[in-house]
Short mmCIF file of C-alpha atoms in Angstrom, two decimals:
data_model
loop_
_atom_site.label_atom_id
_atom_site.label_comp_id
_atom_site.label_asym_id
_atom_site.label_seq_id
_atom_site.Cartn_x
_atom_site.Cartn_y
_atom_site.Cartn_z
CA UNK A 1 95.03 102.15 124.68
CA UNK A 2 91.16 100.64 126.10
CA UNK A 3 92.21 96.97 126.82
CA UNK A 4 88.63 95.98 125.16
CA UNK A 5 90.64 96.42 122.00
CA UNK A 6 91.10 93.67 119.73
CA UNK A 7 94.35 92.31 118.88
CA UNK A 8 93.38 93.10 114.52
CA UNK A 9 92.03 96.49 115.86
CA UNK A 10 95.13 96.79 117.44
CA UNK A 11 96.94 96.09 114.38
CA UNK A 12 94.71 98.10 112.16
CA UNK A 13 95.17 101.44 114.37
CA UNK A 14 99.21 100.79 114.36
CA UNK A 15 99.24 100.99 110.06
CA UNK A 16 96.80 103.49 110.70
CA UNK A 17 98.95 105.79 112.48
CA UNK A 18 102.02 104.78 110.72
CA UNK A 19 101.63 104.98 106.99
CA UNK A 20 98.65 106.65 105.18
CA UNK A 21 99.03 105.32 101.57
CA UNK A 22 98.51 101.28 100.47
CA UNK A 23 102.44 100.90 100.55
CA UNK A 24 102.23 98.54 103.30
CA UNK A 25 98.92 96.57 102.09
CA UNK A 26 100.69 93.44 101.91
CA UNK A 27 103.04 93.35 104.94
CA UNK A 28 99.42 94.49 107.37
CA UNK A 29 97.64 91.22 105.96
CA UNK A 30 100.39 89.29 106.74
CA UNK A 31 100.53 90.88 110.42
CA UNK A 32 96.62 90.08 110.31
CA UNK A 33 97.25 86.12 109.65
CA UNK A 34 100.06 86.97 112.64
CA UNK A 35 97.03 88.42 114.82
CA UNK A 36 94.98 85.18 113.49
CA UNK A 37 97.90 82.80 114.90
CA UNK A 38 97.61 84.99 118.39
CA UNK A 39 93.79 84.39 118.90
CA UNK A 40 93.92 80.33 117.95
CA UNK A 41 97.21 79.90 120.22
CA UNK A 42 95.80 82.35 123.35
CA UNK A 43 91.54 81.52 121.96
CA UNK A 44 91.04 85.29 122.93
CA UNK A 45 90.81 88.32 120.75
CA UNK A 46 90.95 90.78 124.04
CA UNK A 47 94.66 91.21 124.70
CA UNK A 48 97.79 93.80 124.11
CA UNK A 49 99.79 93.43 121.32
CA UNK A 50 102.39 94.72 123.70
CA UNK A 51 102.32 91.22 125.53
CA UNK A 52 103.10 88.96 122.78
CA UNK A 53 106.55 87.44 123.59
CA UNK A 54 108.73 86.32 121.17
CA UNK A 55 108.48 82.84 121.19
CA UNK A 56 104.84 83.54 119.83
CA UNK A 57 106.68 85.68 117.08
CA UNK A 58 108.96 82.79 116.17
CA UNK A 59 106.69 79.90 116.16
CA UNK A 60 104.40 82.21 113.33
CA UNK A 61 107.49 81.84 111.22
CA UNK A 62 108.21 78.17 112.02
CA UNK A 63 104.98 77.82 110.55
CA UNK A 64 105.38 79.96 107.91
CA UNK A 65 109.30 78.01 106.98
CA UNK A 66 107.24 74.92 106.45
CA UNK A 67 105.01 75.92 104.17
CA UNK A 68 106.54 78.88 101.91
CA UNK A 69 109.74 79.05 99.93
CA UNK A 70 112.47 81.38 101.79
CA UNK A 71 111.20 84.63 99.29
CA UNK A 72 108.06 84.81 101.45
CA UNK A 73 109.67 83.50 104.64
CA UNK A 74 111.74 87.21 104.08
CA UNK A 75 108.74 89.32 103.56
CA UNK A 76 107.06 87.47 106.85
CA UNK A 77 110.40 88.60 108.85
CA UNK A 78 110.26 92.30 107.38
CA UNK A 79 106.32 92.64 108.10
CA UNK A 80 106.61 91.41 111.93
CA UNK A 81 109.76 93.57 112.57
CA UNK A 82 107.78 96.37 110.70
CA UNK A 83 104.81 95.82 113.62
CA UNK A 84 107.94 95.99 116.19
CA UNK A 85 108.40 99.21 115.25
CA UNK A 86 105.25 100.68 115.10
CA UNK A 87 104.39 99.29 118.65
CA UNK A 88 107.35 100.38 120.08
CA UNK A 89 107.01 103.87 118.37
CA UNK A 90 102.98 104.24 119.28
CA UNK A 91 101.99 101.66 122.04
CA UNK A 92 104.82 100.32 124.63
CA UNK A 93 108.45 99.11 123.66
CA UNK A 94 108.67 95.93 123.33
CA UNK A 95 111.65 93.10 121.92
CA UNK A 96 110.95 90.13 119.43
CA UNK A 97 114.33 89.09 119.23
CA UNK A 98 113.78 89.60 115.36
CA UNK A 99 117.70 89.24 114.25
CA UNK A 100 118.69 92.28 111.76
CA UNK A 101 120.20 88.98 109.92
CA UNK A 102 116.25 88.39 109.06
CA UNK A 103 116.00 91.46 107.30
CA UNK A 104 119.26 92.30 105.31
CA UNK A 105 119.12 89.77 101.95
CA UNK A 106 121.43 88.13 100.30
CA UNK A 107 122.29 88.95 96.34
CA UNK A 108 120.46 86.29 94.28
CA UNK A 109 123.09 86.93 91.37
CA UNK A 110 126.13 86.96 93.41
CA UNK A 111 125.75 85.27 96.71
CA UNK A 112 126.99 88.95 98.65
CA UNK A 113 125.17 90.01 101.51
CA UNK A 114 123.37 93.51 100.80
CA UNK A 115 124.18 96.98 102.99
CA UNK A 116 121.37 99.76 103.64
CA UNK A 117 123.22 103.15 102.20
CA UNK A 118 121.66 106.32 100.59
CA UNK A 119 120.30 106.08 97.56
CA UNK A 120 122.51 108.97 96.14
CA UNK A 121 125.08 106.29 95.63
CA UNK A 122 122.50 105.13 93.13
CA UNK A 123 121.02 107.99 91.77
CA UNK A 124 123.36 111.00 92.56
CA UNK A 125 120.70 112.25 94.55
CA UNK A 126 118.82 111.00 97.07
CA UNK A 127 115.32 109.48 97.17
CA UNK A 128 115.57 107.71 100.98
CA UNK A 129 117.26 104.62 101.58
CA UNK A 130 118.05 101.56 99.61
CA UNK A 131 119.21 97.34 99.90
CA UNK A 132 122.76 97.45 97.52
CA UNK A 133 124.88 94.27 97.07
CA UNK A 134 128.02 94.39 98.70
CA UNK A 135 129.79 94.16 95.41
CA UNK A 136 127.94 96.85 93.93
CA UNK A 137 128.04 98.86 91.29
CA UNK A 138 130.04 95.83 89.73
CA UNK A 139 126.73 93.91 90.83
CA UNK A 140 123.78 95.77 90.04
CA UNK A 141 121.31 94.68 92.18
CA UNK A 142 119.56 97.02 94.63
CA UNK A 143 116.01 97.61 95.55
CA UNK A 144 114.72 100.84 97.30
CA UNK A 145 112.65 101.19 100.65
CA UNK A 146 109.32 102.30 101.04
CA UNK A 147 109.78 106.77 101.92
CA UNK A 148 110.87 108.01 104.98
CA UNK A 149 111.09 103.53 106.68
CA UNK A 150 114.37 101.49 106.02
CA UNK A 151 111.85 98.53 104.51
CA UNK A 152 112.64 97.41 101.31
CA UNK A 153 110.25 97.49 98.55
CA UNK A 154 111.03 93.70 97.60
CA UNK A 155 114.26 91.95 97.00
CA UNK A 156 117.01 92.93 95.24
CA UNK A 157 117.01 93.14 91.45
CA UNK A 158 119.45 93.65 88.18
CA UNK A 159 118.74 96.32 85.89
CA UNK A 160 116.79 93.45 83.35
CA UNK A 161 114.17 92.99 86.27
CA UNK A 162 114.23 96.20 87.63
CA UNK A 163 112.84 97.25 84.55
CA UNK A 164 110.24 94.37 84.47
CA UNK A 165 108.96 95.49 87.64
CA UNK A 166 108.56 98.89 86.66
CA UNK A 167 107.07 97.76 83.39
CA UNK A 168 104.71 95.32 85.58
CA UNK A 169 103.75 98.17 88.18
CA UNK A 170 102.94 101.00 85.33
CA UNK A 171 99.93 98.42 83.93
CA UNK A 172 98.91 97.35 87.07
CA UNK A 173 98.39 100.47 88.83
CA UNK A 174 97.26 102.28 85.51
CA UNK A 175 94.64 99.41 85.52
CA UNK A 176 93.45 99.64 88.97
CA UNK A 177 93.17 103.40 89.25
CA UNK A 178 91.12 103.74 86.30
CA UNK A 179 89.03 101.37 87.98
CA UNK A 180 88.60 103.13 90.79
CA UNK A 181 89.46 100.54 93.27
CA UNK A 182 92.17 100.41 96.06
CA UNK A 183 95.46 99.00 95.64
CA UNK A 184 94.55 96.39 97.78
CA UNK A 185 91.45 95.02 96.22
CA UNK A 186 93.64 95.22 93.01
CA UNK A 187 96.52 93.26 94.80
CA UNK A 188 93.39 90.67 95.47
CA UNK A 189 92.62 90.50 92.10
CA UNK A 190 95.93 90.15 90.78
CA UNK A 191 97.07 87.18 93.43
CA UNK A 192 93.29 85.38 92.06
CA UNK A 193 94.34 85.47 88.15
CA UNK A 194 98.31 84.27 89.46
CA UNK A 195 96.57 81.58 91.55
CA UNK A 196 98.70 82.77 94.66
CA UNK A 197 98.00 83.59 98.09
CA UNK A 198 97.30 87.21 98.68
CA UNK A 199 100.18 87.80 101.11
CA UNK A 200 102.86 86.48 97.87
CA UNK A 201 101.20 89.01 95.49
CA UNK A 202 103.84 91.48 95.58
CA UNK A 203 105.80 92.65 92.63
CA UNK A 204 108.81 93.80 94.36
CA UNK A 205 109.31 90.51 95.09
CA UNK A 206 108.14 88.81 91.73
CA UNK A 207 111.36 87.57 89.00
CA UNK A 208 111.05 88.40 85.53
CA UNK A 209 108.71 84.91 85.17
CA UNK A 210 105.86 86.16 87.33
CA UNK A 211 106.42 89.67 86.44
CA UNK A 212 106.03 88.43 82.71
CA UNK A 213 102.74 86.90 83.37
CA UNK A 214 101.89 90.33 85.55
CA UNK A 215 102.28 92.22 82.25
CA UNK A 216 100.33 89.81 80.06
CA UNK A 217 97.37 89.60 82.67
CA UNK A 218 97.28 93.44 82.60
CA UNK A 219 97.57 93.82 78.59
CA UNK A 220 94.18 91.61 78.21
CA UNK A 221 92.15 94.32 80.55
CA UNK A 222 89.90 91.80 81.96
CA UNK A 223 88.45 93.79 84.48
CA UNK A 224 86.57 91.06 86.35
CA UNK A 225 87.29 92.97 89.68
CA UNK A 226 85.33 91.94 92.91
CA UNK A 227 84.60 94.95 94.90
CA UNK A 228 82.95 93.37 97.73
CA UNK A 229 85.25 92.82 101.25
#
């Protein structure tokens, strides 16, 4: 890879070459405010995202701990291991010290910690991977991954907010494809009417409050979209 590279091009070609749908819209802009950290700390765009150490890493998320509840704190942990991945699958391996501890959750009904299994133990057949409680199927919570990755598509959810989400996700998409926009000028339009930062508008990670709200936003078709950058 040409050194003249930027660290966001960087970042940009790693998605790129990783993932060709939207999927991972939310976790790249948070590795973008990662790449934003980088540049202030080293005041240079020109460098490999192959030399970042992992004190650099951590200190992003010390950040991050002080100003977010431990929801986004998660989705931080699960976008910078994602960009672990990618560089050590397309650039040069390389170790963040990113603890698996940071990614696996913990049940928000029951305390348990969650496993990764196939999601025939779900479904009876499987669709890829999924985040179970410990205790399940008497606890119902799960959430699946995004296909063919082991990263979850939020946090782990009963059948009540399952079913939000889903409910939540049908408008919003239905609403933004008629439009005609991407998913992630949609996701920037949907974080503006929740008055929340960009990186938090995810609803695989919204409870059945925000995912309420989601539905209601959706139902009034206010298309006030801004398709500029």
């Amino acid at each position: 890879m040409p050194k003249k590279k930027t660290i966001f091009q960087q970042i940009k070609q790693l998605f790129a070459m990783s993932h060709k749908s939207d999927a991972y819209s939310n976790y790249r802009y948070i590795c973008m405010q990662f790449a934003e950290h980088l540049v202030k700390r080293r005041n240079t765009k020109l460098f490999l995202i192959c030399d970042v150490k992992p004190e650099e890493v951590h200190d992003f998320i010390h950040e991050v701990d002080m100003g977010h509840n431990a929801k986004i704190s998660y989705m931080y942990w699960c976008a910078l291991k994602i960009l672990e991945d990618f560089t050590c699958k397309f650039f040069r391996t390389v170790n963040w010290e990113i603890s698996e501890e940071k990614i696996l959750q913990k049940c928000p009904y029951c305390g348990s910690n969650s496993k990764l299994v196939d999601s025939k133990l779900i479904y009876g057949i499987s669709y890829g991977m999924a985040y179970v409680c410990e205790k399940y199927p008497a606890c119902d919570a799960y959430v699946g991954t995004h296909k063919g990755t082991i990263w979850p598509r939020g946090t782990l959810a009963n059948k009540e907010l399952r079913n939000y989400r889903k409910k939540a996700h049908l408008l919003f998409d239905s609403i933004w494809e008629a439009a005609g926009i991407s998913r992630t000028q949609a996701y920037k339009w949907l974080a503006k009417k929740l008055d929340i930062p960009v990186e938090s508008a995810h609803i695989g990670y919204f409870d059945l409050s925000m995912c309420q709200k989601v539905i209601n936003i959706c139902m009034k078709k206010e298309l006030d979209f801004d398709t500029g950058k």
